[in-house]
mmCIF file of C-alpha atoms in Angstrom:
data_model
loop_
_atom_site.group_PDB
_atom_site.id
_atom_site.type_symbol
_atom_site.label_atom_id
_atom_site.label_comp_id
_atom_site.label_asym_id
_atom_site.label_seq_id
_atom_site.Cartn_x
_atom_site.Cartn_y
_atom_site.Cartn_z
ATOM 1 C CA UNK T 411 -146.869 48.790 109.558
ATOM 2 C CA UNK T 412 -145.327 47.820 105.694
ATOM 3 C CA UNK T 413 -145.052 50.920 103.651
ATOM 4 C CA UNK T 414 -144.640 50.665 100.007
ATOM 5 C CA UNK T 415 -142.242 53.166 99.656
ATOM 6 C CA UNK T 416 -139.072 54.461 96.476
ATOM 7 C CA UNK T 417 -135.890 55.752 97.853
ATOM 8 C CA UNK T 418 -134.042 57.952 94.652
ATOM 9 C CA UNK T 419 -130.827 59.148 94.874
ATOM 10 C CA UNK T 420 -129.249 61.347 91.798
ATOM 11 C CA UNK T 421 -125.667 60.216 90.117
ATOM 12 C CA UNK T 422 -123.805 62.993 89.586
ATOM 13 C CA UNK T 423 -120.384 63.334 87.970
ATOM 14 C CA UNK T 424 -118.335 66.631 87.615
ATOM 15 C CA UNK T 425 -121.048 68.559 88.820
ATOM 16 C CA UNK T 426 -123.871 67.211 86.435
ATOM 17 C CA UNK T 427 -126.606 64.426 86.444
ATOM 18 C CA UNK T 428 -126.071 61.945 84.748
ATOM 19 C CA UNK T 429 -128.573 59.478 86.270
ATOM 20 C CA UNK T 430 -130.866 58.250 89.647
ATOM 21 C CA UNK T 431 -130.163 55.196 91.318
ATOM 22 C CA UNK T 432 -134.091 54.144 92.686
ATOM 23 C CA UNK T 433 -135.092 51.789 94.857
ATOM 24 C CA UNK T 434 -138.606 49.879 95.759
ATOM 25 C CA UNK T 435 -139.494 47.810 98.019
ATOM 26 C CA UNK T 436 -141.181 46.971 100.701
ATOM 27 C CA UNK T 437 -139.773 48.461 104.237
ATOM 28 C CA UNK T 438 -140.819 49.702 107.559
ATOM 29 C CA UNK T 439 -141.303 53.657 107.334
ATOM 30 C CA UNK T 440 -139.000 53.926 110.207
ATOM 31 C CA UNK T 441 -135.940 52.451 107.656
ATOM 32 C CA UNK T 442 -136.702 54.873 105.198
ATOM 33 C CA UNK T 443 -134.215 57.264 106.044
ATOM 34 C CA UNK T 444 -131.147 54.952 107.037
ATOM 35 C CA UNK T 445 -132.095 53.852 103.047
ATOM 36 C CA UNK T 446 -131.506 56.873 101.528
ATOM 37 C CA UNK T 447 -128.523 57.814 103.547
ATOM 38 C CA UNK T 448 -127.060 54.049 101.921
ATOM 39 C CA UNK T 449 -128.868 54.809 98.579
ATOM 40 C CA UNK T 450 -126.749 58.160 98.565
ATOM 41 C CA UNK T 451 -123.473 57.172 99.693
ATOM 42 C CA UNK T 452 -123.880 54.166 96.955
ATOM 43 C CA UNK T 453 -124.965 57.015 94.207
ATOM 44 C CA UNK T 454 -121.447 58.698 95.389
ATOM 45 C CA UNK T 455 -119.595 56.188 95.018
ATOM 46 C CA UNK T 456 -121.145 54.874 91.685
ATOM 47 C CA UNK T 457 -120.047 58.696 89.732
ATOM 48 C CA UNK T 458 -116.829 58.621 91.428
ATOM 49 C CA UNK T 459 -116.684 54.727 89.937
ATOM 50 C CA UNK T 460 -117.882 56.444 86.788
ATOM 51 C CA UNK T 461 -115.710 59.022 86.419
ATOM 52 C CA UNK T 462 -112.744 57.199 87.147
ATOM 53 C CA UNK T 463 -113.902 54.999 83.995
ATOM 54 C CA UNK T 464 -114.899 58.251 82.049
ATOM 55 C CA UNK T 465 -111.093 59.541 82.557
ATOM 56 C CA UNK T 466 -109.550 56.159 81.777
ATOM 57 C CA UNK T 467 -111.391 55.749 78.573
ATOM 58 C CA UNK T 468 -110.385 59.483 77.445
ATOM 59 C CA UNK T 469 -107.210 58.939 78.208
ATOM 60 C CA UNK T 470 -107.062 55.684 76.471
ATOM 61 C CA UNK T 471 -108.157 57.658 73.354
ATOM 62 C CA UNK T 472 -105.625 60.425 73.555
ATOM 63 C CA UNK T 473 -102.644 57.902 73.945
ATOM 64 C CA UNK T 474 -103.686 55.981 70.849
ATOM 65 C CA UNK T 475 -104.179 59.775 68.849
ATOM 66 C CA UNK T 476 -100.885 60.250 70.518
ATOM 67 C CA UNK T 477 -99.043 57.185 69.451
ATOM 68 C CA UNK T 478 -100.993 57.171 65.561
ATOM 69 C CA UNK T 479 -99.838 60.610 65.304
ATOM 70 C CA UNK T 480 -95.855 59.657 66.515
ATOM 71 C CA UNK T 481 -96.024 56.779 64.140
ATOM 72 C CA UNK T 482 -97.476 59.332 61.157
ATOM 73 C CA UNK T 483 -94.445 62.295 62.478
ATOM 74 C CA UNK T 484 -91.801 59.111 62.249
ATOM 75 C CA UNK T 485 -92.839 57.608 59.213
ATOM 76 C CA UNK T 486 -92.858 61.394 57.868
ATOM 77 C CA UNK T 487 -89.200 61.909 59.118
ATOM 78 C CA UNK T 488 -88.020 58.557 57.961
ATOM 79 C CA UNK T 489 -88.840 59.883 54.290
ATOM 80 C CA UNK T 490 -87.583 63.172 54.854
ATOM 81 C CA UNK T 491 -83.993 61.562 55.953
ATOM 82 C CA UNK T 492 -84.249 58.963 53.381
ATOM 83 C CA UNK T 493 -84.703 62.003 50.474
ATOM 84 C CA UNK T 494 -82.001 64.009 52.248
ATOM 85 C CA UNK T 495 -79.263 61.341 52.149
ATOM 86 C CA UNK T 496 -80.297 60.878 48.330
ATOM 87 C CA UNK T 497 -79.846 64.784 48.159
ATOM 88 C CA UNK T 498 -76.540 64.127 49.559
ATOM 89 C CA UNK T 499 -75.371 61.302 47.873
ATOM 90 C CA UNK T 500 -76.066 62.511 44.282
ATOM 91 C CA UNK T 501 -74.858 66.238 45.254
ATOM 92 C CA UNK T 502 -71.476 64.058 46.050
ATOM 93 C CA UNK T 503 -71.393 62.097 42.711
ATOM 94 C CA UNK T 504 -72.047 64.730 40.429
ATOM 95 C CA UNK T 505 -69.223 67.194 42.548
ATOM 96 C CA UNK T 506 -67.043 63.724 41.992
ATOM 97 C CA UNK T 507 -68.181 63.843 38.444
ATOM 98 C CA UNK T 508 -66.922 67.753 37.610
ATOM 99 C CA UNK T 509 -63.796 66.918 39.557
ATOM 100 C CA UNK T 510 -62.970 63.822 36.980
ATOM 101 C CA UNK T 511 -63.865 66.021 34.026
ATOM 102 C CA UNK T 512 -61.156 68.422 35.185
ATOM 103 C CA UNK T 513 -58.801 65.864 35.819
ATOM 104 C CA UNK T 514 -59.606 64.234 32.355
ATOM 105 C CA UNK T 515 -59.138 67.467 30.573
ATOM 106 C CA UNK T 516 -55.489 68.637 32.852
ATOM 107 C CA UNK T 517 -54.339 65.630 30.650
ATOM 108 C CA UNK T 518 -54.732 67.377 27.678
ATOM 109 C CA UNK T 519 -52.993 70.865 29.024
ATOM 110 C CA UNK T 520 -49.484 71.111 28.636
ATOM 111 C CA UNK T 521 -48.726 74.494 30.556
ATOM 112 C CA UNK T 522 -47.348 74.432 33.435
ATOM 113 C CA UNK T 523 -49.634 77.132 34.577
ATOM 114 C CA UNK T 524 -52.840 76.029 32.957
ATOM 115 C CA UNK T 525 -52.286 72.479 34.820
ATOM 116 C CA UNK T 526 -52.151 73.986 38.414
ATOM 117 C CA UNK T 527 -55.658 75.948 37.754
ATOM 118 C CA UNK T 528 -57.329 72.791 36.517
ATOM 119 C CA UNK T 529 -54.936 70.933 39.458
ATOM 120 C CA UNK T 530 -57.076 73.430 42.159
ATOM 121 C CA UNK T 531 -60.243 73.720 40.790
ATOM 122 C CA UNK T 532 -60.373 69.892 40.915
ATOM 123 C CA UNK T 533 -59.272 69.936 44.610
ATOM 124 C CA UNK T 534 -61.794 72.644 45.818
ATOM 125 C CA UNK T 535 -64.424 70.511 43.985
ATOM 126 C CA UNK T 536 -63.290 67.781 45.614
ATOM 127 C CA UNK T 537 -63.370 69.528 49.190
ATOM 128 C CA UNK T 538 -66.766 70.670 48.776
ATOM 129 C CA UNK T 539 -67.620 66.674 47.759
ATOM 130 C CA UNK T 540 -66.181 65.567 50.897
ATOM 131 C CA UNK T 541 -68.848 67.288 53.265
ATOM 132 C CA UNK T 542 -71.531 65.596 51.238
ATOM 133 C CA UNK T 543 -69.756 62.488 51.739
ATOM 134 C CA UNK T 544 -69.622 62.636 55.333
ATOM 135 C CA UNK T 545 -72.950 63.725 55.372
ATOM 136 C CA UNK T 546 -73.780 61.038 53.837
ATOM 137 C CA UNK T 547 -72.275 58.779 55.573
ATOM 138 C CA UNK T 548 -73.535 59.731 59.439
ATOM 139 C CA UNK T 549 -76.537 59.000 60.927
ATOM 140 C CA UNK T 550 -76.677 62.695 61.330
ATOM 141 C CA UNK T 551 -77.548 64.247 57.606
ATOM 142 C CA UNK T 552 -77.080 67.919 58.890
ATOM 143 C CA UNK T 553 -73.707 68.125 60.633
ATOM 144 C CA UNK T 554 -69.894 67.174 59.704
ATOM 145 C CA UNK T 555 -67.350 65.715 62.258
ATOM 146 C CA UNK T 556 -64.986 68.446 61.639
ATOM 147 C CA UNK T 557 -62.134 66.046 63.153
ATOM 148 C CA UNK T 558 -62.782 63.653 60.322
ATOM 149 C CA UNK T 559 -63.418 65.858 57.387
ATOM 150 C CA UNK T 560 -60.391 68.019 58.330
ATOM 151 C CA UNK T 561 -58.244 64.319 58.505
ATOM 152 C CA UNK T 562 -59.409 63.273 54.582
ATOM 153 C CA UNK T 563 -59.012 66.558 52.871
ATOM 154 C CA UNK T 564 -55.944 67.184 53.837
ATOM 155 C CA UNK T 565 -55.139 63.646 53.541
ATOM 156 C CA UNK T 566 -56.528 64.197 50.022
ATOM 157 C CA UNK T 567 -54.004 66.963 49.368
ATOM 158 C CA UNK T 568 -51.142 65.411 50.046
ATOM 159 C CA UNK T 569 -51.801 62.941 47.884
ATOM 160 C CA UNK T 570 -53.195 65.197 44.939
ATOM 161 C CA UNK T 571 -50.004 66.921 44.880
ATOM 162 C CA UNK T 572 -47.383 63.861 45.779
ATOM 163 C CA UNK T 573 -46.093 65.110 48.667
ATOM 164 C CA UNK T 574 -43.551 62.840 50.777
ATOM 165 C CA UNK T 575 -45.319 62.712 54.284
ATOM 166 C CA UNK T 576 -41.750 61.295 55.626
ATOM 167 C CA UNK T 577 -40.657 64.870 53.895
ATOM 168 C CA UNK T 578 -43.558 67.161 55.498
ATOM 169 C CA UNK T 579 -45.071 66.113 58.684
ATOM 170 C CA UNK T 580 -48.642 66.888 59.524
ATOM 171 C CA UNK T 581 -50.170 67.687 62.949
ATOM 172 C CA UNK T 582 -53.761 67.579 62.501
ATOM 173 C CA UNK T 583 -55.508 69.111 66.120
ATOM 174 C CA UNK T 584 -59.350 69.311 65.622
ATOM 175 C CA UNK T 585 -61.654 69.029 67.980
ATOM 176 C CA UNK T 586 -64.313 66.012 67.441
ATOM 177 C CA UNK T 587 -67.118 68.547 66.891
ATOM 178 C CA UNK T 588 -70.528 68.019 64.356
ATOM 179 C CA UNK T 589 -70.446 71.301 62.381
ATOM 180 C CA UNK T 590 -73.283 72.550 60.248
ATOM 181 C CA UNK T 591 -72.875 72.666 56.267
ATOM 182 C CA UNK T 592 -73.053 76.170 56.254
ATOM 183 C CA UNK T 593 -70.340 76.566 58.285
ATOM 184 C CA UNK T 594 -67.902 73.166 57.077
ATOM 185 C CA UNK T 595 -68.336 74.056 53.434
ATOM 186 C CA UNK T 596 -66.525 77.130 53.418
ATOM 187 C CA UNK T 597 -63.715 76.266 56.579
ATOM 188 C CA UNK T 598 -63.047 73.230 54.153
ATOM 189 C CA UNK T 599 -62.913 75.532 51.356
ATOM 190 C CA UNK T 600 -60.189 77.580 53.766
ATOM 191 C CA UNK T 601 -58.155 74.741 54.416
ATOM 192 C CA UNK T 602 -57.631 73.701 50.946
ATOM 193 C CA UNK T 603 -56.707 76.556 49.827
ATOM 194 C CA UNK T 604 -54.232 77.170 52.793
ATOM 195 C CA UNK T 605 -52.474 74.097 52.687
ATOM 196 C CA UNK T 606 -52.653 74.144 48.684
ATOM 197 C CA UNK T 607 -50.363 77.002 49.170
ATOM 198 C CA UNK T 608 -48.206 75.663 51.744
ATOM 199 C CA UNK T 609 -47.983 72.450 50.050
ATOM 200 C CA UNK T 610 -46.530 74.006 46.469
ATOM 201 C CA UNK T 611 -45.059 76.633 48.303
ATOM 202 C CA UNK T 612 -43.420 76.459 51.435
ATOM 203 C CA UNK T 613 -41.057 73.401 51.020
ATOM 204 C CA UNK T 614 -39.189 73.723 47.743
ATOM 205 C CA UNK T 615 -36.951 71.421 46.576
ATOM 206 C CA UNK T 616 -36.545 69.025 48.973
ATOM 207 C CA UNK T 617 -36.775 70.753 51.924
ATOM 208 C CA UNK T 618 -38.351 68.784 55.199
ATOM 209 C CA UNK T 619 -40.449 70.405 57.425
ATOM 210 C CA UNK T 620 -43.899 70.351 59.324
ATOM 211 C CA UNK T 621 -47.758 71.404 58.860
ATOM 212 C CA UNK T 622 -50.228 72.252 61.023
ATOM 213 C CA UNK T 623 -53.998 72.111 61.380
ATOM 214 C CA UNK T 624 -56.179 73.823 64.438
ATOM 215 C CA UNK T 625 -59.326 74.265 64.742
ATOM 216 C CA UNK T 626 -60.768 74.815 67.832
ATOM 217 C CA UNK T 627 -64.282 76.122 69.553
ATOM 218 C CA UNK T 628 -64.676 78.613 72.596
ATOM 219 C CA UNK T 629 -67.213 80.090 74.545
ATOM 220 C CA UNK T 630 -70.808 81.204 73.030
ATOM 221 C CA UNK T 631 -69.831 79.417 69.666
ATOM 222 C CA UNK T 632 -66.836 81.245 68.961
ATOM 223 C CA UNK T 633 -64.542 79.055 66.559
ATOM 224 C CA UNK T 634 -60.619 79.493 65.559
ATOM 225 C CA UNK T 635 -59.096 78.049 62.504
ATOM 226 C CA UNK T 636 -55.329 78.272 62.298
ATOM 227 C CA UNK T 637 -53.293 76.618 59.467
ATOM 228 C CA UNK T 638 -49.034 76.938 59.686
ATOM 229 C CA UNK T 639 -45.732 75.807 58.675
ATOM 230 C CA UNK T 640 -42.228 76.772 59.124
ATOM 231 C CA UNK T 641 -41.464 76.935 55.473
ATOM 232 C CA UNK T 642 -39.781 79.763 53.792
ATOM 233 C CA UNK T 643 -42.001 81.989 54.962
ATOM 234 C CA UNK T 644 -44.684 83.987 52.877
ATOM 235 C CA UNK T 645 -43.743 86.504 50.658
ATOM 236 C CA UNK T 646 -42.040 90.332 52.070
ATOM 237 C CA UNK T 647 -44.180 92.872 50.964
ATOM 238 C CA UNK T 648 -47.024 90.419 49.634
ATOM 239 C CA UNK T 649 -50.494 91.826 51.077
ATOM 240 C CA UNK T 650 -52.288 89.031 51.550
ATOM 241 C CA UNK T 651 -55.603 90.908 51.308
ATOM 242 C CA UNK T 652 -54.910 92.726 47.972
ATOM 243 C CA UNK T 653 -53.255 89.551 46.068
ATOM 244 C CA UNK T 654 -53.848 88.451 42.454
ATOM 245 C CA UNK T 655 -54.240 85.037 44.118
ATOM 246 C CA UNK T 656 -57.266 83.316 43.269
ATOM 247 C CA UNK T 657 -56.441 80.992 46.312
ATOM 248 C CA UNK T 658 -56.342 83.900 48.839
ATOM 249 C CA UNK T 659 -59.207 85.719 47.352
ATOM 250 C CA UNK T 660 -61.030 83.250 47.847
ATOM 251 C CA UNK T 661 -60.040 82.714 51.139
ATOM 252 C CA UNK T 662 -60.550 86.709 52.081
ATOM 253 C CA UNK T 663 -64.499 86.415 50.496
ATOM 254 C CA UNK T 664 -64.873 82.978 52.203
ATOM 255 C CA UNK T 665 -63.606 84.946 55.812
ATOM 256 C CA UNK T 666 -66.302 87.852 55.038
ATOM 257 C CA UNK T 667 -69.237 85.179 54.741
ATOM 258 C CA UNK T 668 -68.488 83.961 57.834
ATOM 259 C CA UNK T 669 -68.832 87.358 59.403
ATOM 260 C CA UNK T 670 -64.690 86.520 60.866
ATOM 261 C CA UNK T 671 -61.509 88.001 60.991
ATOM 262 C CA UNK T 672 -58.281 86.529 59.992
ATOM 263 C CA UNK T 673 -54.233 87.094 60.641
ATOM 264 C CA UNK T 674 -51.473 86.482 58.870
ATOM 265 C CA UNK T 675 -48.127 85.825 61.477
ATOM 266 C CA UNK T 676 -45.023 85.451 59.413
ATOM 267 C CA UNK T 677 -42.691 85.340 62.801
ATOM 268 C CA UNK T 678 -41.929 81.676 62.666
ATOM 269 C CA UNK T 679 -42.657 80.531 58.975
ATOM 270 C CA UNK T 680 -46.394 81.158 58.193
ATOM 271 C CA UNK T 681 -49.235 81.184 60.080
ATOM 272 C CA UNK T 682 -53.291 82.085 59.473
ATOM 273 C CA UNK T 683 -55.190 82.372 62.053
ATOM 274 C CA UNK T 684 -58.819 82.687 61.139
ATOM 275 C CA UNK T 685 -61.699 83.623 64.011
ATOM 276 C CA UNK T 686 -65.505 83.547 63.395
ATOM 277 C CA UNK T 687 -68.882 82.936 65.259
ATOM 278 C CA UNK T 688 -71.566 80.659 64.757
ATOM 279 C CA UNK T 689 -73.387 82.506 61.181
ATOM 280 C CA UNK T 690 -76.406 80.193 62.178
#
């Protein structure tokens, strides 16, 4: 006997309907059932098929989102860096540019005494110039090579004030360490005036003798900055802390920003020794 008969089975994907899969034909009513077992397992395996191709295509989207939004964050950060090294560069040139009006006007000064102020105010101009230099200079617009900075300001020095380096030696023992500006702005700011003052006054005449540069980084961020000689030796009775120096006052307010202690050792010529933490 032919029976006209529909076998419907539902499509289903995560749990909802999305669809029947019918068929009609003729068959004998005795296939009936193996049909709908087939018609089912087919069903099955066309919402698995379809939600396989549901997840692709949604993934699919998200990457692209993904990858249009990277391209907008990089194109973002490529202006950002861009402006930043501008910053920089013209926060260097006009530093460069008060530091040749001082020099400019020491031409004109005739006093001994006048000269050297207008002698270190160009020099701590010019230290401060330096980090923007670097900075400008790295890939990285946000950190100083403290190695490298430490190596041209005090290569700076030496030749700001004349001095003989077959006369003084210098031992220059930094670590190769990317600081932040908030912390290499005022340790350059230390070292020039430290070695200002060695350099006019620990060697007079023509006395020969040596220089040295530490800085160095411990555990949890903890930094030390020492700066000797074995000159003459500072001055007896000379507190370093209560000192009509402009140089060392600056040095004692620079020491306080940095939330850091520092040491004066006069056992073997002169020696600071300045300790700090990270100020984030």
């Amino acid at each position: 006997e032919w029976l006209r008969s529909m076998v419907s089975a539902p499509v289903q994907v995560a749990g909802e309907t999305i669809g029947f899969l019918n068929v009609d034909r003729k068959r004998t009513s005795q296939s009936a059932k193996a049909d709908a077992r087939r018609l089912e397992a087919f069903a099955h395996h066309a919402a698995i098929a379809l939600d396989h191709a549901w997840l692709y295509n949604q993934a699919q989207r998200e990457i692209s989102d993904r990858q249009r939004a990277e391209k907008r964050l990089k194109a973002s950060l490529q202006e950002k860096e861009v402006l930043l090294k501008e910053i920089h560069h013209r926060v260097k040139n006009n530093l460069q540019v008060i530091s040749s009006l001082l020099y400019l006007q020491s031409k004109r000064v005739v006093e001994p005494e006048t000269l050297e102020m207008f002698v270190d105010s160009q020099n701590r101009v010019r230290s401060m110039a330096l980090v923007h230099e670097q900075l400008y200079q790295t890939e990285d617009l946000t950190r100083v090579n403290m190695a490298e900075y430490a190596r041209s300001l005090a290569s700076f020095l030496f030749r700001s004030y004349g001095l003989n380096v077959d006369r003084i030696g210098l031992r220059i023992d930094v670590a190769d360490m990317p600081l932040g500006v908030h912390v290499a702005v005022p340790c350059g700011m230390i070292i020039n005036e430290l070695l200002s003052n060695t350099i006019k006054h620990a060697f007079p005449g023509n006395a020969q003798g040596a220089i040295y540069i530490g800085f160095s980084t411990g555990m949890e961020g903890h930094y030390t900055l020492v700066v000797k000689d074995n000159g003459i030796g500072f001055p007896a009775g000379l507190d370093f802390r209560q000192t009509r120096s402009l140089g060392l006052q600056l040095v004692n307010t620079l020491v306080e920003q940095l939330e850091g202690t520092i040491e004066l050792d006069t056992s073997e010529g002169t020696q600071f020794r300045i300790e700090f933490g990270d100020p984030g």
